[in-house]
XYZ file of C-alpha atoms in Angstrom:
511
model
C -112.832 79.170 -130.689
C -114.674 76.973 -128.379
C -113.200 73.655 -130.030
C -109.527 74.760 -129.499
C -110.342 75.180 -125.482
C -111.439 71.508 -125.114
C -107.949 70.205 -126.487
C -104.638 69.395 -124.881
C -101.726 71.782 -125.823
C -99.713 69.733 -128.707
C -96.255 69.386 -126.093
C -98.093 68.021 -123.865
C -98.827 64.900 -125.675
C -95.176 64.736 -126.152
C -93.206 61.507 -124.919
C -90.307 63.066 -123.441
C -92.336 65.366 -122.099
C -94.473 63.135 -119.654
C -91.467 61.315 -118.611
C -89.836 64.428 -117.728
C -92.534 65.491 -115.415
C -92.875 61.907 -113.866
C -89.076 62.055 -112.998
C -90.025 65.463 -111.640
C -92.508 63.892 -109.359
C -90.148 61.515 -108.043
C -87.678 63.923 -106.954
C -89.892 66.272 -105.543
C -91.230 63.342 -103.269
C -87.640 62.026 -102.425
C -86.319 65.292 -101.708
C -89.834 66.029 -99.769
C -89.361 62.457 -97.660
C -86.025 61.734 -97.641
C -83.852 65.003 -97.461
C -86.034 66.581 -95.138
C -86.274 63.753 -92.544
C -83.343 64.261 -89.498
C -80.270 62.153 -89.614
C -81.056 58.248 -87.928
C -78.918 57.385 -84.618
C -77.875 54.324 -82.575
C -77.580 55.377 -79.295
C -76.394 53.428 -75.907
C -77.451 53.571 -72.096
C -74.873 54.599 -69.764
C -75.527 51.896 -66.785
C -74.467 51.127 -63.572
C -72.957 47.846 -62.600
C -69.785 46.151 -61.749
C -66.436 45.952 -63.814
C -63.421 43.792 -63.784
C -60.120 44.309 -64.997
C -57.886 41.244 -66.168
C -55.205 40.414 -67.677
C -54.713 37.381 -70.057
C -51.299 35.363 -70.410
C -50.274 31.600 -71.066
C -48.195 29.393 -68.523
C -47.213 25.783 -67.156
C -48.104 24.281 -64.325
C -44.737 22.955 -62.558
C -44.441 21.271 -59.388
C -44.199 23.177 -55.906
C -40.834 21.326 -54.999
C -38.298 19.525 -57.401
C -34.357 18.833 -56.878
C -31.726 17.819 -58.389
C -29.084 16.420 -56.080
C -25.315 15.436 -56.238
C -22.243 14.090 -53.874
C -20.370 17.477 -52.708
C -17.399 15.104 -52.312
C -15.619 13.068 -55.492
C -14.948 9.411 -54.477
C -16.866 5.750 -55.482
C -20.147 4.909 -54.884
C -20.443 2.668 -52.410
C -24.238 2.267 -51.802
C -27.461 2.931 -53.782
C -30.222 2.584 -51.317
C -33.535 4.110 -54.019
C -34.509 3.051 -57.489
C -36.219 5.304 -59.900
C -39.611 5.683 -59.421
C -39.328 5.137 -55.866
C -41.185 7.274 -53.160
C -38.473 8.918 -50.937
C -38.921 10.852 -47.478
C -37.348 14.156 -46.377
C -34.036 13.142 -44.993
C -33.514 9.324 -47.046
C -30.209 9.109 -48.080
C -30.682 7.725 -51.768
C -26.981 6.634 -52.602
C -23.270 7.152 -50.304
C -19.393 7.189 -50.979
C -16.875 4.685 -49.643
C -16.175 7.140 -46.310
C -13.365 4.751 -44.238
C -11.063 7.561 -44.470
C -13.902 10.711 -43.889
C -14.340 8.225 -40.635
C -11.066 8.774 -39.696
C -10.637 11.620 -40.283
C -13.417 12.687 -38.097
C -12.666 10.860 -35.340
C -8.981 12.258 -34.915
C -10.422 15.956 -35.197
C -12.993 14.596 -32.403
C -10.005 13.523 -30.170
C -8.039 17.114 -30.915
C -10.923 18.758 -30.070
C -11.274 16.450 -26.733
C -7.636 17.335 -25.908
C -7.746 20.918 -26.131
C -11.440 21.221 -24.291
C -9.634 19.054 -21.430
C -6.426 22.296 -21.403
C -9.283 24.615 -21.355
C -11.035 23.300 -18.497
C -8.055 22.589 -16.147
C -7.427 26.701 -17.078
C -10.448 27.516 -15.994
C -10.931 25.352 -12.857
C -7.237 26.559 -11.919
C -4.886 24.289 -9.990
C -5.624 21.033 -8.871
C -4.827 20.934 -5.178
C -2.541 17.848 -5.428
C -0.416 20.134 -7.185
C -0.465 22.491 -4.991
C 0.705 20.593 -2.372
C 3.526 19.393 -4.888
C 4.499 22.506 -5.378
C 4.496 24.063 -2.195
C 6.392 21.033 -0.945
C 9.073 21.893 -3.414
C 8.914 25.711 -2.209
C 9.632 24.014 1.343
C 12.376 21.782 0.227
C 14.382 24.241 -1.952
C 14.048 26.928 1.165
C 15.887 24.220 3.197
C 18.445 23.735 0.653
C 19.072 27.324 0.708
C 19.286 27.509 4.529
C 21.551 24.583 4.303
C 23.772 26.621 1.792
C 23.748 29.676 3.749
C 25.182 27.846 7.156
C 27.542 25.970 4.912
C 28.486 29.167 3.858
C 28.837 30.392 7.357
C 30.827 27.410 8.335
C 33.659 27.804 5.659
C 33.612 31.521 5.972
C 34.236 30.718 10.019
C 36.479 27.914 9.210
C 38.776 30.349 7.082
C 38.868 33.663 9.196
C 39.095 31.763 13.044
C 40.813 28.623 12.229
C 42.931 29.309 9.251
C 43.384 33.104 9.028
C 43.775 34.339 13.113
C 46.972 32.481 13.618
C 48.619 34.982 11.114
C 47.222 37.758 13.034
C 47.801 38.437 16.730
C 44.624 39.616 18.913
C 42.444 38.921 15.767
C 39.098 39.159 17.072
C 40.220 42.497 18.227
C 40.249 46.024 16.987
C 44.291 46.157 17.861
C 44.756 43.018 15.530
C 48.323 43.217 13.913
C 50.420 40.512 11.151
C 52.477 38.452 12.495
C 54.505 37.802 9.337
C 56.347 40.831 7.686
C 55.357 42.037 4.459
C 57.660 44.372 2.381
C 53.952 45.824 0.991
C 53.389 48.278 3.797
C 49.881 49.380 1.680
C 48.900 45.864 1.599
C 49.507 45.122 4.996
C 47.573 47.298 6.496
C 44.646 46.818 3.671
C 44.477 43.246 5.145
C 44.930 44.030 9.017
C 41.680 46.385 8.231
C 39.951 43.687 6.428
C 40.077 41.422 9.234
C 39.099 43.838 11.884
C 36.039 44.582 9.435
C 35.070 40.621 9.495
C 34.513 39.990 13.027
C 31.486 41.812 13.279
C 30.294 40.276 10.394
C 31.084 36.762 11.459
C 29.746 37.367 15.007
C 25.936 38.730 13.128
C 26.024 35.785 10.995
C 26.378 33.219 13.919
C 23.830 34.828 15.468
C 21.474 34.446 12.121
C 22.411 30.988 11.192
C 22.198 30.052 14.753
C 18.216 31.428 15.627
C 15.306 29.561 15.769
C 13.782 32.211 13.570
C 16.194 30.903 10.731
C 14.450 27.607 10.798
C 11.051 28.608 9.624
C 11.370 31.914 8.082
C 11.627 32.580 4.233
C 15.845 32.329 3.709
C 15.638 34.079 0.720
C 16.790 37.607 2.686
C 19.773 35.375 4.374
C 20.809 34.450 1.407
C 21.469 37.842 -0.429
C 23.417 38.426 3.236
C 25.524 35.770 2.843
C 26.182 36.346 -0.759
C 28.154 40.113 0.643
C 29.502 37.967 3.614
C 31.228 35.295 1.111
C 32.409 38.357 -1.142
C 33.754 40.320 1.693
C 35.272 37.350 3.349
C 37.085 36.361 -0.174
C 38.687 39.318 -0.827
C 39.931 39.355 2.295
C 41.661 35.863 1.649
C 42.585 37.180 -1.810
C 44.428 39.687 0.071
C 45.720 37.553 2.609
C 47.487 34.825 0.005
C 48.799 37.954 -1.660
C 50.461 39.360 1.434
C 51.477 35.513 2.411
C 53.081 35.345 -1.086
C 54.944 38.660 -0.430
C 55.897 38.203 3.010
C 59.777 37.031 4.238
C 60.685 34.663 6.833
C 61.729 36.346 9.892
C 61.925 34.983 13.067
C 59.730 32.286 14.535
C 58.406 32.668 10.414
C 59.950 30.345 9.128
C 59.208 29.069 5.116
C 57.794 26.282 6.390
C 55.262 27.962 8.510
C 54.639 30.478 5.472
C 54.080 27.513 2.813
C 51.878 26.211 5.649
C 49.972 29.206 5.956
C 49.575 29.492 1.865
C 48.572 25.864 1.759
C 45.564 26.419 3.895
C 44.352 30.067 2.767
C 44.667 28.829 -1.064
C 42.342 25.608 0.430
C 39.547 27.844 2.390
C 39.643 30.050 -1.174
C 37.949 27.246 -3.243
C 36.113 25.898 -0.420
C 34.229 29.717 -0.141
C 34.222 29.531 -4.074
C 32.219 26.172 -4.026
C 29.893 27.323 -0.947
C 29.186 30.590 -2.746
C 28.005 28.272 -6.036
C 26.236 26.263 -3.854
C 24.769 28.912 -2.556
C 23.625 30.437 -5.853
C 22.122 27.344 -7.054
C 20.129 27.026 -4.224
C 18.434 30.357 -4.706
C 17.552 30.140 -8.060
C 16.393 26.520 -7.660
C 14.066 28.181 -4.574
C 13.168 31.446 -7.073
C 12.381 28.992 -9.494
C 9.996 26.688 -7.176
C 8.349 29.943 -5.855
C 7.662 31.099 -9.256
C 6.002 28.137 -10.094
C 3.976 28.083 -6.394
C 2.628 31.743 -7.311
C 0.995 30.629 -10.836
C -0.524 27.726 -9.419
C -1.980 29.399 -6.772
C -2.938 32.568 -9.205
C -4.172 30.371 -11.465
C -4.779 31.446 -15.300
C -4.817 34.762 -16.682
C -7.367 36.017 -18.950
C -5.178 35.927 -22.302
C -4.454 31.947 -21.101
C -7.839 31.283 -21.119
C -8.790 33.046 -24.103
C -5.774 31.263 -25.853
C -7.101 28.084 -25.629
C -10.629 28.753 -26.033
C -9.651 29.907 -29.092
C -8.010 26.987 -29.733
C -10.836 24.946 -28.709
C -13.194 26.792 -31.620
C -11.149 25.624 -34.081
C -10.618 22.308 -33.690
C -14.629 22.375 -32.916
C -14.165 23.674 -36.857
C -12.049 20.776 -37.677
C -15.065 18.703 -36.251
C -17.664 20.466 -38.144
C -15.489 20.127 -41.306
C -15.000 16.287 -40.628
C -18.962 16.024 -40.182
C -19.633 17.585 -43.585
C -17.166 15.570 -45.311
C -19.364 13.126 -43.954
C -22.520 14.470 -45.061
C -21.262 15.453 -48.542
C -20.448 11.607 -48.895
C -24.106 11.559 -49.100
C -27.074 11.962 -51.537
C -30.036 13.325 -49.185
C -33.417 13.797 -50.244
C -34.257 17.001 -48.912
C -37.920 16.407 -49.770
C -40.361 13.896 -50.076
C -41.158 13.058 -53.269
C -40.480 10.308 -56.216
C -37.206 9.645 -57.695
C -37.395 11.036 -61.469
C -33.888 10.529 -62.244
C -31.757 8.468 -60.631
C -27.959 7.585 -62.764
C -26.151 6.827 -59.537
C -24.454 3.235 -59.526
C -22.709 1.158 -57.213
C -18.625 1.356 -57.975
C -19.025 4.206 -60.104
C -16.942 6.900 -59.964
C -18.988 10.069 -58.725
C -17.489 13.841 -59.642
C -18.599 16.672 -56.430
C -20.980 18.670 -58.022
C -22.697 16.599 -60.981
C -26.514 15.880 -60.526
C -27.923 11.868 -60.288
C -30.899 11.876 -58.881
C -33.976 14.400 -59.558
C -36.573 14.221 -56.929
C -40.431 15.555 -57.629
C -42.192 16.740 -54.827
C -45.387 15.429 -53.746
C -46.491 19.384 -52.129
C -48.742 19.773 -55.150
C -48.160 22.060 -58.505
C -48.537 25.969 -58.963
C -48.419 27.527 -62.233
C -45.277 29.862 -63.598
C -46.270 32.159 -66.114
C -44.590 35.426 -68.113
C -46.579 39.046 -67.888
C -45.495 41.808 -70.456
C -43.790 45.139 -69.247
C -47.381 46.763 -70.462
C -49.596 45.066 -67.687
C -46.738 44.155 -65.017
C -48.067 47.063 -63.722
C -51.714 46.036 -63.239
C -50.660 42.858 -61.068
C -50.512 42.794 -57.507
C -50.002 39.593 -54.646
C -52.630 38.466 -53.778
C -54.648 39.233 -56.934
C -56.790 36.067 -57.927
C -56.865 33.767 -61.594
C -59.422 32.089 -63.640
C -57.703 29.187 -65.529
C -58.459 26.338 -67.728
C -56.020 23.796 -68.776
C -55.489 22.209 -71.847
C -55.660 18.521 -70.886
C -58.956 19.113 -68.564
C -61.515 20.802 -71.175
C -64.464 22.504 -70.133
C -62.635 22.700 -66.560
C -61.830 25.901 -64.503
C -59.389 26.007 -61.937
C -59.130 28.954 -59.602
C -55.858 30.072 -58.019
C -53.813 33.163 -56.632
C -50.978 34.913 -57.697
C -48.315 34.803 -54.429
C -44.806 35.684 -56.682
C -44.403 38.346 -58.664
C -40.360 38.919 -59.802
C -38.316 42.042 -59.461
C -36.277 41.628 -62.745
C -37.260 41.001 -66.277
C -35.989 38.353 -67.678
C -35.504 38.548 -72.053
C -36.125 35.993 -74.305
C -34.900 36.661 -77.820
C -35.429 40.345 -77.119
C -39.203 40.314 -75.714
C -39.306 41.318 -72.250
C -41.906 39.944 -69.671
C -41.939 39.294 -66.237
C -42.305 35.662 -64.565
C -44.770 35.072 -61.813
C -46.119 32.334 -59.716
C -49.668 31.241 -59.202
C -51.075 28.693 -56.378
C -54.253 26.471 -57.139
C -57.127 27.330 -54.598
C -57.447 23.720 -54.188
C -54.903 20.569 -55.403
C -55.809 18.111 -57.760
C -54.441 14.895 -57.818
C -54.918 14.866 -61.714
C -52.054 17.612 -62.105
C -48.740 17.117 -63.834
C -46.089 19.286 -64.519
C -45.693 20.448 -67.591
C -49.486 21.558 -68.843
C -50.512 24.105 -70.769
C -52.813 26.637 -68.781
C -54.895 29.460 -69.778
C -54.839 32.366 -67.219
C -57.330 35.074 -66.965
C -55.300 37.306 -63.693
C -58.396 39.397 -62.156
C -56.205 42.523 -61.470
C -59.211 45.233 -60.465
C -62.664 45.143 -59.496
C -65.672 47.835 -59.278
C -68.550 48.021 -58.282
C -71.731 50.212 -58.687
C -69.450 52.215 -61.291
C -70.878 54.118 -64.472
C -70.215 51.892 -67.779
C -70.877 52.158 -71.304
C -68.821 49.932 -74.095
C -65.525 50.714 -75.688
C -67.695 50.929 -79.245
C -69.232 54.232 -77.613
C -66.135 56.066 -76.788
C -64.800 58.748 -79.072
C -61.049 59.231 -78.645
C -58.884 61.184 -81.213
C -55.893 63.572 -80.724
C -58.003 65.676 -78.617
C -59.089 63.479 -75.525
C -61.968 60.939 -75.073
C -65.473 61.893 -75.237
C -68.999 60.918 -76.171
C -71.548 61.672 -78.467
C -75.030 63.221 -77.715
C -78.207 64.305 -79.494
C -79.696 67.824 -78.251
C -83.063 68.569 -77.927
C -82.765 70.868 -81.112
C -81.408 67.536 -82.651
C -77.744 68.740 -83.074
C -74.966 66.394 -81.936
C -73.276 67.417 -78.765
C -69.559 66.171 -78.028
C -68.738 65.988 -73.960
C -65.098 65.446 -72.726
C -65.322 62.219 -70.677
C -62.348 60.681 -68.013
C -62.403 57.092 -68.330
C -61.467 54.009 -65.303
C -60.843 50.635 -66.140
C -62.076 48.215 -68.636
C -62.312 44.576 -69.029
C -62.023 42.096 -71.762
C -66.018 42.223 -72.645
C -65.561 45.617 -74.235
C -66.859 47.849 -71.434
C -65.279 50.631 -69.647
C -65.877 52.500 -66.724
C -66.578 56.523 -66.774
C -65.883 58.114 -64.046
C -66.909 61.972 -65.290
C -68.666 63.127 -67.861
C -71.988 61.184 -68.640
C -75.251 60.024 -65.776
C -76.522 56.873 -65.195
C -79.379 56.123 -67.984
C -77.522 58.998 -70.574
C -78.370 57.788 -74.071
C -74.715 58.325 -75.716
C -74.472 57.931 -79.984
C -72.995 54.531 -80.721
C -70.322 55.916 -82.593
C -68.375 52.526 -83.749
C -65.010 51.967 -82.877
C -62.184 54.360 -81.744
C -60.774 56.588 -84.164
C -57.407 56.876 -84.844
């Protein structure tokens, strides 16, 4: 009984039976070391510190100024004053047409123009007082015409009542006048015996007129409407008279003689008062006439006149201006300095209006054009500043700012973008158009701002947030608002997290 207590039970010497229990060992102490221990963590500052925002895009640098230039004007070539390759100054003309006939042309619209400036002038200065006194000497003149007319008028009216008419009448001058000859017309007698009562007081008032010193200097345009009724009354009183003479029977001391006497000189003294009464019409229009033409020279120009011709003067100064650019359009003018690129113009060729020959690059310097996508457009503002390095200067950065920014899109086989224009901070003589530069556009900038990196931001159809380990070692997820990042990876927080917060690295964002 005592032997079988100092030996080892028989399964315990068993093979499979020690292994077992070593395998049980093992996974007691893994499960004891290794399930036990708390979950390992990376975990990430939040710091404090400054943040840029950028943008990235490619351009070309291309010069500040570059033409190309044409004639505005067909025609032949007549001069070619710049080679290619040539420096050129703003204002050179590099090549001109044959322009005889733009010559000409100009200086006939420069004479028009002359001509109707010289009409404007005399409009405005009025009368020149040489003319004046020409035409107030012809106002004189045609007034003594008139007066003239009017005594002539007088005289053959006088002529034809006293000395030609009276010796038909008896007491003539008198109210008791009577005929001397007998007329079968009773009517007609009597008309005319009444007529030449009525004329003596009309004769004896126009005496006195024609006869006054008064007559002499005043205006005889009044007289003259006077002696127009003085002639009419006096003619139909002849009229009358050769009617009754015609009518009337020798009787008497009337013989037919003395009655074909008596027509003879009536039928004279009614075409003299027929000429003195066109005499006397021509003389007052001529004086109407002369007075008319006294009054505007001595009123001068009316407003409408004036404006007339000054309108007339603006265009022919248009005609001018039009000859001039004829002129200039016969011309190739560099409207920059710079060096001649391109230059096809020759002498004797024939040159089409509007086709380029000569390209002219600027010597102002380059700037760089570049495109910006619809998706950071938005982040770029004037003014905003640019880190770039250039292909053909490696290990070089130049600095610039952005001073264009375009309106419109423009699309290029359906990708949209938006150009803008960057200025170098500084020129460099080494520039040429046409090189490839990188561009890194600093669009935002902040500083003393909360950061952590983009690798410690959770964000998932639920927001953006961080990871945190408790005190109690759970995992604690906080909602976090984030600012702007930059091309390094970080981000700025603006809520959610302090400054020195360990957050979980939690690898990159989650889809």
């Amino acid at each position: 009984m005592a032997e079988s207590k100092g030996k080892m039970p028989g399964w315990l010497k068993s093979k499979w039976t020690i292994g077992f229990v070593v395998l049980l060992v093992i996974g007691g102490i893994y499960w004891f070391f290794f399930r036990h221990r708390a979950p390992a963590y990376q975990f990430t500052p939040v710091t404090r510190g400054t943040i840029v925002q950028t943008v990235s895009v490619t351009g070309n640098t291309t010069p500040i100024a570059s033409v190309s230039l044409g004639f505005q004007n067909s025609g032949t070539i007549a001069r070619v004053d710049y080679k290619l390759g040539d420096t050129v100054g703003a204002g050179a003309v590099i090549a001109s047409l044959n322009i005889a006939n733009l010559s000409a042309a100009l200086q006939e619209a420069q004479a028009t123009l002359a001509s109707a400036q010289a009409a404007l002038d005399g409009l405005v200065a009025g009368t020149r007082p040489e003319q004046l006194a020409i035409d107030q000497n012809a106002v004189a003149q045609d007034q003594i015409a008139l007066r003239n007319a009017i005594t002539s008028a007088y005289t053959s009216s006088d002529t034809a009542v006293h000395a030609d008419a009276d010796p038909i009448f008896t007491n003539p001058r008198t109210a008791s006048a009577a005929l001397t000859i007998t007329v079968p017309d009773a009517t007609l007698a009597t008309r005319v015996v009444d007529e030449r009562v009525a004329l003596e007081p009309v004769l004896t008032a126009w005496n006195a007129q024609v006869s006054s010193a008064s007559f002499i200097t005043s205006d005889p345009t009044g007289a003259a409407e006077q002696a127009t009724q003085n002639l009419t009354q006096v003619s139909v009183f002849l009229n009358d008279l050769a009617d009754a003479l015609t009518k009337a029977q020798p009787a008497g001391s009337i013989t037919a003689t003395t009655l074909n006497t008596y027509k003879a000189s009536i039928a004279a003294d009614r075409t003299s008062l027929a000429t003195a009464l066109s005499a006397l019409t021509t003389a007052q229009t001529a004086l109407a006439g002369a007075q008319g033409t006294l009054a505007l020279a001595q009123a001068g120009s009316t407003p409408q006149e004036i404006a007339q011709q000054q309108a007339q003067v603006e265009q022919e100064q248009a005609g001018v201006a039009a000859a001039l650019a004829n002129l200039r359009n016969a011309e190739i003018v560099a409207p920059i300095r710079g060096t001649i690129t391109e230059q096809d113009a020759k002498i004797g060729q024939l040159a089409t209006a509007g086709t380029p020959l000569v390209s002219i690059l600027g010597t102002g310097g380059f700037e760089v054009d570049a495109g910006v996508s619809e998706t950071d457009i938005g982040k770029l503002a004037l003014g905003d500043t640019a880190s770039m390095t250039l292909d053909a200067f490696p290990g070089e950065t130049f600095s610039g700012t952005v001073f264009y920014i375009a309106a419109a899109q423009t699309n290029d086989q359906g990708v949209i973008s938006y150009p803008i224009k960057i200025a170098f901070d500084k020129p460099d003589p080494r520039l040429k158009s046409g090189l490839t530069a990188n561009i890194d556009l600093e669009t935002k900038k902040k500083e003393d701002v909360l950061v952590l990196p983009q690798y410690a931001i959770l964000q998932n159809d639920n927001g953006t947030f961080v990871e945190t380990l408790a005190k109690n070692g759970a995992v604690t997820t906080t909602p976090v608002t984030l600012g702007i990042q930059d091309q390094n990876g970080n981000v700025e927080v603006t809520s959610g997290v302090t400054e020195g917060e360990q957050v979980i690295t939690v690898g990159l964002k989650t889809q």
